[in-house]
Amino acid sequence: MAFSLTKNIFLAFLVFTTTVYAGSCVKPRVRREWRSISEAEREEWVAAVKCLKKVPHKPALKPTFDAAVAQIPPVNPDSSYFDDFVYIHMDLNPLVHFTGLFLPWHRAYVNDFEHALRTECNYKGTHPYWDWTLDANPDFPDATIFNDSPTSGFGGWGNPADDYQVMTGAFADDFEVVYPVPHKIRRNYTARSTNTDPFGDGTPPAPDALWNYFTPESQEALINGYIGDFEGFQTQSEGPVGSHAAIHLILGGDMIGTCPRGLGPPDCYRGPKWTPNDPLFMMHHAMIDKIWYDWQNARPENFWSFTGGSVTAHSQPGLYEKSPTGGPPLLNFGHSMPTDGILRNATVFQVMDTKSGRLCYVYE
């Protein structure tokens, strides 16, 4: 009886709080796939991202971890606001991967990136996403997302003789990222993961061609499965043979966190730390968020389903097998997500609903 009463009170609290937040989201923005928006809209997003690269570093950035402990370079005060977003991901890497924060934190992260584009660069659009299921085939390297347009293209694949630096597209010129050292973004098509530790965090290789892990069929099975099972859903999505890792692996270069040529420990530790260097990161994670959104809305049992620990599952041997979404202490809806002084404050609860008021968008 006590448990039932407590549960009813909690559910009533959810309904009340959701109503309060939802009241401020009157007209949610509609996120659309990159290739379904107009050329002008694509150019506006690219221009805003390049603008953010010219906005000076924000002194408000306060790393959570000591740089030496985190095995990352110190904050570069001569960098940009775009680079600040990269640094946040570098610094908070162990808190937001293979923990219960993976999906909610990255949802807030992409949303705050869009907010920065709006407030700093007068971006009027809505953040698009890249539906990589459309490109899940052997012709992946020739997907239209990699076109060479100097105003709206992401560019293609880097030259191996030049450290795989991307030399075409809108980000080829005047877009030098600074972490772990100044360099142009790098991209290296990798059809199959053969590295025994591709992310440098204990992640095993994917045994099949990587595009097989983000096919339409695989994502439909993900969305329609794991009923009420957040842990199962996140594990399949984030895991070593899931769509999240597969996209990072197949793009290589900065998207897998490889070190620029000539750098190695202790100056550079590979891993998923500075992966936001490539603007495709935000498009990729908007798609990861869409898959979660679609799963949430597929069944009532899914919408508020959430569980996971605060200690990354790769922090100790055997923990991933027992707790793939993080070890104890467990997280809850009231947990405040880390911001490093740049991201806006939010609890897990406040980002569970994309129409909550804290967020205000839907997916097409």
Short mmCIF file of C-alpha atoms in Angstrom, two decimals:
data_model
loop_
_atom_site.label_atom_id
_atom_site.label_comp_id
_atom_site.label_asym_id
_atom_site.label_seq_id
_atom_site.Cartn_x
_atom_site.Cartn_y
_atom_site.Cartn_z
CA MET A 1 0.00 0.00 0.00
CA ALA A 2 2.81 2.42 0.89
CA PHE A 3 4.59 1.70 -2.38
CA SER A 4 1.38 2.17 -4.37
CA LEU A 5 0.70 5.48 -2.64
CA THR A 6 4.25 6.68 -3.24
CA LYS A 7 4.06 5.67 -6.89
CA ASN A 8 0.76 7.47 -7.36
CA ILE A 9 2.13 10.63 -5.77
CA PHE A 10 5.17 10.45 -8.04
CA LEU A 11 3.02 9.97 -11.14
CA ALA A 12 0.84 12.90 -10.11
CA PHE A 13 4.00 14.98 -9.72
CA LEU A 14 5.09 13.98 -13.23
CA VAL A 15 1.75 14.97 -14.72
CA PHE A 16 1.73 18.31 -12.87
CA THR A 17 5.34 19.15 -13.69
CA THR A 18 5.00 18.09 -17.32
CA THR A 19 1.92 20.28 -17.67
CA VAL A 20 3.79 23.26 -16.24
CA TYR A 21 6.76 22.81 -18.56
CA ALA A 22 4.68 21.93 -21.61
CA GLY A 23 2.69 25.11 -21.20
CA SER A 24 5.66 27.16 -22.39
CA CYS A 25 6.17 25.06 -25.54
CA VAL A 26 3.30 26.32 -27.63
CA LYS A 27 4.80 25.90 -31.09
CA PRO A 28 7.62 23.33 -31.10
CA ARG A 29 10.24 23.67 -33.80
CA VAL A 30 10.37 20.83 -36.32
CA ARG A 31 13.73 19.16 -36.87
CA ARG A 32 14.06 17.81 -40.39
CA GLU A 33 16.54 15.62 -42.23
CA TRP A 34 19.46 17.45 -43.85
CA ARG A 35 18.48 16.51 -47.38
CA SER A 36 14.84 17.52 -46.90
CA ILE A 37 15.64 21.14 -46.09
CA SER A 38 16.32 23.69 -48.80
CA GLU A 39 19.75 24.65 -50.07
CA ALA A 40 19.29 28.07 -48.46
CA GLU A 41 18.50 26.44 -45.10
CA ARG A 42 21.58 24.23 -45.36
CA GLU A 43 23.71 27.25 -46.12
CA GLU A 44 22.27 29.10 -43.11
CA TRP A 45 23.17 26.26 -40.75
CA VAL A 46 26.70 25.95 -42.14
CA ALA A 47 27.19 29.72 -41.96
CA ALA A 48 26.04 29.74 -38.33
CA VAL A 49 28.44 26.93 -37.39
CA LYS A 50 31.32 28.75 -39.09
CA CYS A 51 30.25 31.93 -37.30
CA LEU A 52 30.41 30.13 -33.94
CA LYS A 53 33.98 29.19 -34.81
CA LYS A 54 34.76 32.92 -34.89
CA VAL A 55 33.02 33.76 -31.60
CA PRO A 56 35.70 34.05 -28.88
CA HIS A 57 36.15 31.47 -26.14
CA LYS A 58 33.86 31.96 -23.13
CA PRO A 59 35.76 32.44 -19.85
CA ALA A 60 32.75 30.88 -18.12
CA LEU A 61 34.05 27.46 -19.21
CA LYS A 62 35.08 25.67 -16.01
CA PRO A 63 36.23 22.07 -16.55
CA THR A 64 35.00 19.48 -14.09
CA PHE A 65 38.22 17.46 -14.17
CA ASP A 66 41.88 18.35 -13.96
CA ALA A 67 43.25 18.20 -17.51
CA ALA A 68 46.13 15.91 -16.52
CA VAL A 69 43.73 13.46 -14.87
CA ALA A 70 41.33 13.59 -17.82
CA GLN A 71 44.25 13.11 -20.22
CA ILE A 72 43.26 16.11 -22.29
CA PRO A 73 45.02 19.41 -23.03
CA PRO A 74 44.22 22.45 -20.88
CA VAL A 75 41.66 25.00 -22.05
CA ASN A 76 43.00 27.14 -24.88
CA PRO A 77 41.98 30.74 -24.02
CA ASP A 78 42.64 31.80 -27.62
CA SER A 79 40.12 29.34 -29.02
CA SER A 80 36.49 29.86 -30.05
CA TYR A 81 33.03 29.21 -28.64
CA PHE A 82 32.76 26.28 -31.06
CA ASP A 83 35.93 24.86 -29.53
CA ASP A 84 34.40 25.35 -26.07
CA PHE A 85 31.66 22.90 -27.05
CA VAL A 86 34.37 20.46 -28.13
CA TYR A 87 36.16 20.92 -24.82
CA ILE A 88 33.02 20.26 -22.79
CA HIS A 89 32.67 16.90 -24.52
CA MET A 90 36.35 16.16 -23.91
CA ASP A 91 36.16 17.03 -20.24
CA LEU A 92 32.87 15.30 -19.43
CA ASN A 93 33.58 12.22 -21.52
CA PRO A 94 33.61 9.73 -18.59
CA LEU A 95 30.36 11.10 -17.15
CA VAL A 96 28.26 11.03 -20.31
CA HIS A 97 29.29 7.83 -22.10
CA PHE A 98 28.24 4.37 -20.94
CA THR A 99 26.29 5.96 -18.09
CA GLY A 100 22.62 6.78 -17.76
CA LEU A 101 23.39 10.30 -18.95
CA PHE A 102 24.36 9.29 -22.48
CA LEU A 103 20.99 10.02 -24.11
CA PRO A 104 19.66 12.87 -21.91
CA TRP A 105 22.97 14.74 -21.77
CA HIS A 106 23.59 14.58 -25.51
CA ARG A 107 20.00 15.69 -26.10
CA ALA A 108 20.66 18.79 -23.99
CA TYR A 109 24.09 19.25 -25.59
CA VAL A 110 22.80 19.39 -29.17
CA ASN A 111 19.93 21.63 -28.09
CA ASP A 112 22.33 24.04 -26.38
CA PHE A 113 24.53 24.02 -29.48
CA GLU A 114 21.50 25.11 -31.48
CA HIS A 115 20.77 27.74 -28.81
CA ALA A 116 24.33 29.05 -29.21
CA LEU A 117 23.87 29.27 -32.99
CA ARG A 118 20.73 31.31 -32.39
CA THR A 119 22.01 33.65 -29.72
CA GLU A 120 25.55 34.17 -31.01
CA CYS A 121 25.11 33.90 -34.76
CA ASN A 122 21.50 34.91 -35.41
CA TYR A 123 20.57 31.46 -36.72
CA LYS A 124 16.85 31.42 -37.50
CA GLY A 125 16.44 27.79 -38.46
CA THR A 126 15.96 24.55 -36.56
CA HIS A 127 18.80 22.10 -36.06
CA PRO A 128 18.68 19.41 -38.77
CA TYR A 129 19.65 15.77 -38.41
CA TRP A 130 21.45 13.28 -40.65
CA ASP A 131 19.40 10.16 -41.31
CA TRP A 132 22.28 7.79 -41.91
CA THR A 133 19.89 4.88 -42.50
CA LEU A 134 19.45 6.38 -45.98
CA ASP A 135 23.16 5.78 -46.60
CA ALA A 136 23.54 2.32 -45.04
CA ASN A 137 24.87 0.44 -48.04
CA PRO A 138 28.21 -0.30 -49.74
CA ASP A 139 28.04 3.09 -51.49
CA PHE A 140 28.24 4.91 -48.16
CA PRO A 141 31.46 6.80 -49.12
CA ASP A 142 29.58 8.44 -52.01
CA ALA A 143 26.56 9.55 -49.95
CA THR A 144 25.31 13.03 -50.86
CA ILE A 145 25.98 14.22 -47.30
CA PHE A 146 29.67 14.31 -48.27
CA ASN A 147 29.22 16.73 -51.17
CA ASP A 148 31.87 19.34 -51.93
CA SER A 149 29.72 22.48 -52.02
CA PRO A 150 31.78 25.37 -50.59
CA THR A 151 28.68 26.84 -48.95
CA SER A 152 26.66 23.84 -47.76
CA GLY A 153 28.75 20.67 -48.15
CA PHE A 154 30.41 18.67 -45.39
CA GLY A 155 33.19 17.67 -47.76
CA GLY A 156 34.43 14.20 -48.47
CA TRP A 157 37.27 12.02 -47.28
CA GLY A 158 40.69 13.24 -46.29
CA ASN A 159 43.92 12.50 -48.08
CA PRO A 160 45.91 9.82 -46.18
CA ALA A 161 49.12 11.52 -47.28
CA ASP A 162 47.95 14.69 -45.53
CA ASP A 163 46.77 13.17 -42.23
CA TYR A 164 43.27 12.64 -43.67
CA GLN A 165 42.48 16.35 -43.48
CA VAL A 166 39.24 17.22 -45.30
CA MET A 167 40.16 19.56 -48.14
CA THR A 168 36.73 20.04 -49.77
CA GLY A 169 33.36 21.37 -48.71
CA ALA A 170 32.32 24.33 -46.58
CA PHE A 171 34.61 23.46 -43.65
CA ALA A 172 37.81 23.01 -45.66
CA ASP A 173 38.91 26.64 -45.36
CA ASP A 174 38.87 28.99 -42.39
CA PHE A 175 37.83 26.22 -40.00
CA GLU A 176 40.78 25.09 -37.92
CA VAL A 177 39.88 23.27 -34.71
CA VAL A 178 42.25 23.55 -31.76
CA TYR A 179 41.94 20.31 -29.77
CA PRO A 180 44.05 18.36 -29.08
CA VAL A 181 46.25 20.66 -31.23
CA PRO A 182 45.31 23.05 -34.06
CA HIS A 183 44.42 21.16 -37.23
CA LYS A 184 41.81 20.87 -39.96
CA ILE A 185 39.05 18.34 -39.39
CA ARG A 186 40.01 14.84 -40.49
CA ARG A 187 37.84 12.08 -41.93
CA ASN A 188 38.97 8.58 -42.88
CA TYR A 189 36.49 6.12 -44.37
CA THR A 190 36.77 2.84 -42.48
CA ALA A 191 34.53 0.15 -43.93
CA ARG A 192 35.16 -2.35 -41.15
CA SER A 193 36.50 -1.99 -37.63
CA THR A 194 39.47 -4.27 -37.12
CA ASN A 195 41.12 -2.35 -34.28
CA THR A 196 40.94 -4.38 -31.07
CA ASP A 197 40.22 -1.21 -29.13
CA PRO A 198 38.84 1.36 -31.63
CA PHE A 199 37.80 3.97 -29.07
CA GLY A 200 40.64 3.39 -26.64
CA ASP A 201 38.11 2.58 -23.92
CA GLY A 202 37.81 -1.19 -24.09
CA THR A 203 35.27 -1.22 -26.93
CA PRO A 204 35.70 -4.37 -29.05
CA PRO A 205 35.70 -4.21 -32.85
CA ALA A 206 32.52 -4.57 -34.89
CA PRO A 207 32.89 -7.84 -36.84
CA ASP A 208 30.82 -6.86 -39.88
CA ALA A 209 30.82 -4.03 -42.42
CA LEU A 210 29.96 -0.99 -40.31
CA TRP A 211 27.04 0.23 -42.41
CA ASN A 212 25.19 -2.97 -41.41
CA TYR A 213 24.78 -1.50 -37.92
CA PHE A 214 22.68 1.48 -38.97
CA THR A 215 20.35 0.07 -41.61
CA PRO A 216 16.65 1.05 -41.64
CA GLU A 217 15.78 -2.48 -40.48
CA SER A 218 18.14 -2.32 -37.50
CA GLN A 219 16.74 1.02 -36.36
CA GLU A 220 13.13 -0.06 -36.83
CA ALA A 221 13.85 -3.10 -34.65
CA LEU A 222 15.41 -0.82 -32.06
CA ILE A 223 12.47 1.58 -32.02
CA ASN A 224 9.85 -1.18 -31.88
CA GLY A 225 11.70 -3.33 -29.36
CA TYR A 226 12.80 -3.01 -25.73
CA ILE A 227 9.33 -2.11 -24.48
CA GLY A 228 9.74 -0.07 -21.33
CA ASP A 229 13.38 -1.16 -21.21
CA PHE A 230 15.57 1.96 -21.28
CA GLU A 231 18.70 0.01 -20.39
CA GLY A 232 18.20 -2.42 -23.26
CA PHE A 233 17.42 0.37 -25.69
CA GLN A 234 20.47 2.47 -24.77
CA THR A 235 22.77 -0.54 -24.69
CA GLN A 236 21.82 -1.53 -28.21
CA SER A 237 22.09 2.04 -29.48
CA GLU A 238 25.33 3.04 -27.74
CA GLY A 239 27.06 -0.33 -27.63
CA PRO A 240 30.01 -1.49 -29.74
CA VAL A 241 27.78 -2.92 -32.46
CA GLY A 242 25.17 -0.15 -32.30
CA SER A 243 24.48 2.74 -34.65
CA HIS A 244 26.19 5.32 -32.42
CA ALA A 245 29.60 3.66 -32.48
CA ALA A 246 29.28 2.50 -36.08
CA ILE A 247 28.93 6.04 -37.43
CA HIS A 248 31.89 7.26 -35.40
CA LEU A 249 33.97 4.31 -36.56
CA ILE A 250 33.06 4.48 -40.24
CA LEU A 251 33.91 8.20 -40.43
CA GLY A 252 37.23 7.78 -38.64
CA GLY A 253 39.52 10.75 -38.16
CA ASP A 254 38.23 13.27 -35.65
CA MET A 255 34.93 11.41 -35.34
CA ILE A 256 36.74 8.50 -33.73
CA GLY A 257 39.14 10.72 -31.83
CA THR A 258 42.36 9.64 -33.49
CA CYS A 259 45.40 11.76 -32.70
CA PRO A 260 46.68 14.20 -35.30
CA ARG A 261 49.88 13.04 -36.99
CA GLY A 262 52.93 13.16 -34.78
CA LEU A 263 51.03 13.21 -31.49
CA GLY A 264 50.79 10.38 -29.02
CA PRO A 265 50.79 9.87 -25.25
CA PRO A 266 51.25 11.87 -23.13
CA ASP A 267 50.25 14.68 -25.52
CA CYS A 268 47.30 12.87 -27.07
CA TYR A 269 45.15 9.98 -25.91
CA ARG A 270 42.80 8.69 -28.59
CA GLY A 271 39.15 8.16 -27.80
CA PRO A 272 35.72 9.76 -28.22
CA LYS A 273 36.81 13.00 -26.60
CA TRP A 274 37.23 15.64 -29.31
CA THR A 275 34.81 14.00 -31.77
CA PRO A 276 32.65 17.19 -31.96
CA ASN A 277 35.50 18.75 -34.00
CA ASP A 278 33.65 17.46 -37.06
CA PRO A 279 30.34 19.35 -37.49
CA LEU A 280 28.84 16.03 -38.60
CA PHE A 281 28.95 15.08 -34.90
CA MET A 282 25.99 17.35 -34.13
CA MET A 283 24.05 16.00 -37.11
CA HIS A 284 24.83 12.44 -36.01
CA HIS A 285 23.73 13.02 -32.43
CA ALA A 286 20.57 14.76 -33.55
CA MET A 287 19.77 11.48 -35.33
CA ILE A 288 20.60 9.46 -32.21
CA ASP A 289 18.21 11.75 -30.36
CA LYS A 290 15.54 11.21 -33.03
CA ILE A 291 15.80 7.44 -32.63
CA TRP A 292 15.32 7.87 -28.86
CA TYR A 293 12.42 10.27 -29.53
CA ASP A 294 10.81 7.74 -31.88
CA TRP A 295 11.28 4.94 -29.31
CA GLN A 296 9.82 7.10 -26.54
CA ASN A 297 6.75 7.85 -28.62
CA ALA A 298 6.32 4.32 -29.94
CA ARG A 299 4.67 3.09 -26.71
CA PRO A 300 3.44 4.72 -23.49
CA GLU A 301 5.67 2.35 -21.49
CA ASN A 302 8.73 3.85 -23.15
CA PHE A 303 8.19 7.57 -22.70
CA TRP A 304 9.32 7.96 -19.09
CA SER A 305 11.48 4.87 -18.96
CA PHE A 306 14.91 5.76 -17.57
CA THR A 307 17.62 4.03 -15.59
CA GLY A 308 21.38 3.97 -15.40
CA GLY A 309 24.35 4.59 -13.18
CA SER A 310 26.68 7.54 -12.78
CA VAL A 311 29.94 5.58 -13.14
CA THR A 312 30.99 4.78 -16.72
CA ALA A 313 30.65 1.10 -17.52
CA HIS A 314 34.20 1.01 -18.89
CA SER A 315 35.76 2.19 -15.63
CA GLN A 316 36.47 -1.29 -14.29
CA PRO A 317 36.72 -4.84 -15.69
CA GLY A 318 33.41 -6.67 -15.93
CA LEU A 319 31.23 -3.64 -15.13
CA TYR A 320 29.92 -3.25 -18.67
CA GLU A 321 28.65 -6.82 -18.68
CA LYS A 322 26.74 -6.18 -15.44
CA SER A 323 25.75 -2.53 -15.93
CA PRO A 324 26.11 -1.38 -19.55
CA THR A 325 24.43 1.95 -18.77
CA GLY A 326 26.71 2.70 -15.84
CA GLY A 327 27.52 1.47 -12.37
CA PRO A 328 26.20 2.78 -9.05
CA PRO A 329 25.30 5.19 -7.62
CA LEU A 330 22.18 5.16 -9.76
CA LEU A 331 20.80 8.28 -11.40
CA ASN A 332 17.23 9.55 -11.14
CA PHE A 333 15.01 12.17 -12.76
CA GLY A 334 16.18 14.82 -10.33
CA HIS A 335 19.87 14.43 -11.22
CA SER A 336 21.40 17.68 -12.49
CA MET A 337 23.51 17.14 -15.59
CA PRO A 338 27.06 18.56 -15.76
CA THR A 339 27.45 21.84 -17.65
CA ASP A 340 31.09 22.96 -17.28
CA GLY A 341 29.70 26.45 -16.84
CA ILE A 342 28.62 26.69 -20.49
CA LEU A 343 25.61 24.44 -20.95
CA ARG A 344 22.34 25.55 -19.41
CA ASN A 345 21.30 23.84 -16.18
CA ALA A 346 18.91 20.94 -16.60
CA THR A 347 17.85 17.83 -14.76
CA VAL A 348 17.30 14.49 -16.45
CA PHE A 349 13.55 14.99 -16.03
CA GLN A 350 13.61 18.31 -17.87
CA VAL A 351 14.92 16.73 -21.06
CA MET A 352 12.85 13.56 -21.11
CA ASP A 353 10.13 15.35 -23.09
CA THR A 354 11.24 17.38 -26.12
CA LYS A 355 8.12 19.53 -25.67
CA SER A 356 8.75 20.17 -21.99
CA GLY A 357 9.38 23.90 -22.21
CA ARG A 358 13.04 23.42 -21.33
CA LEU A 359 13.09 21.90 -24.81
CA CYS A 360 10.63 22.75 -27.56
CA TYR A 361 10.99 20.66 -30.69
CA VAL A 362 9.71 17.58 -32.47
CA TYR A 363 11.08 15.45 -35.30
CA GLU A 364 9.64 15.21 -38.77
#
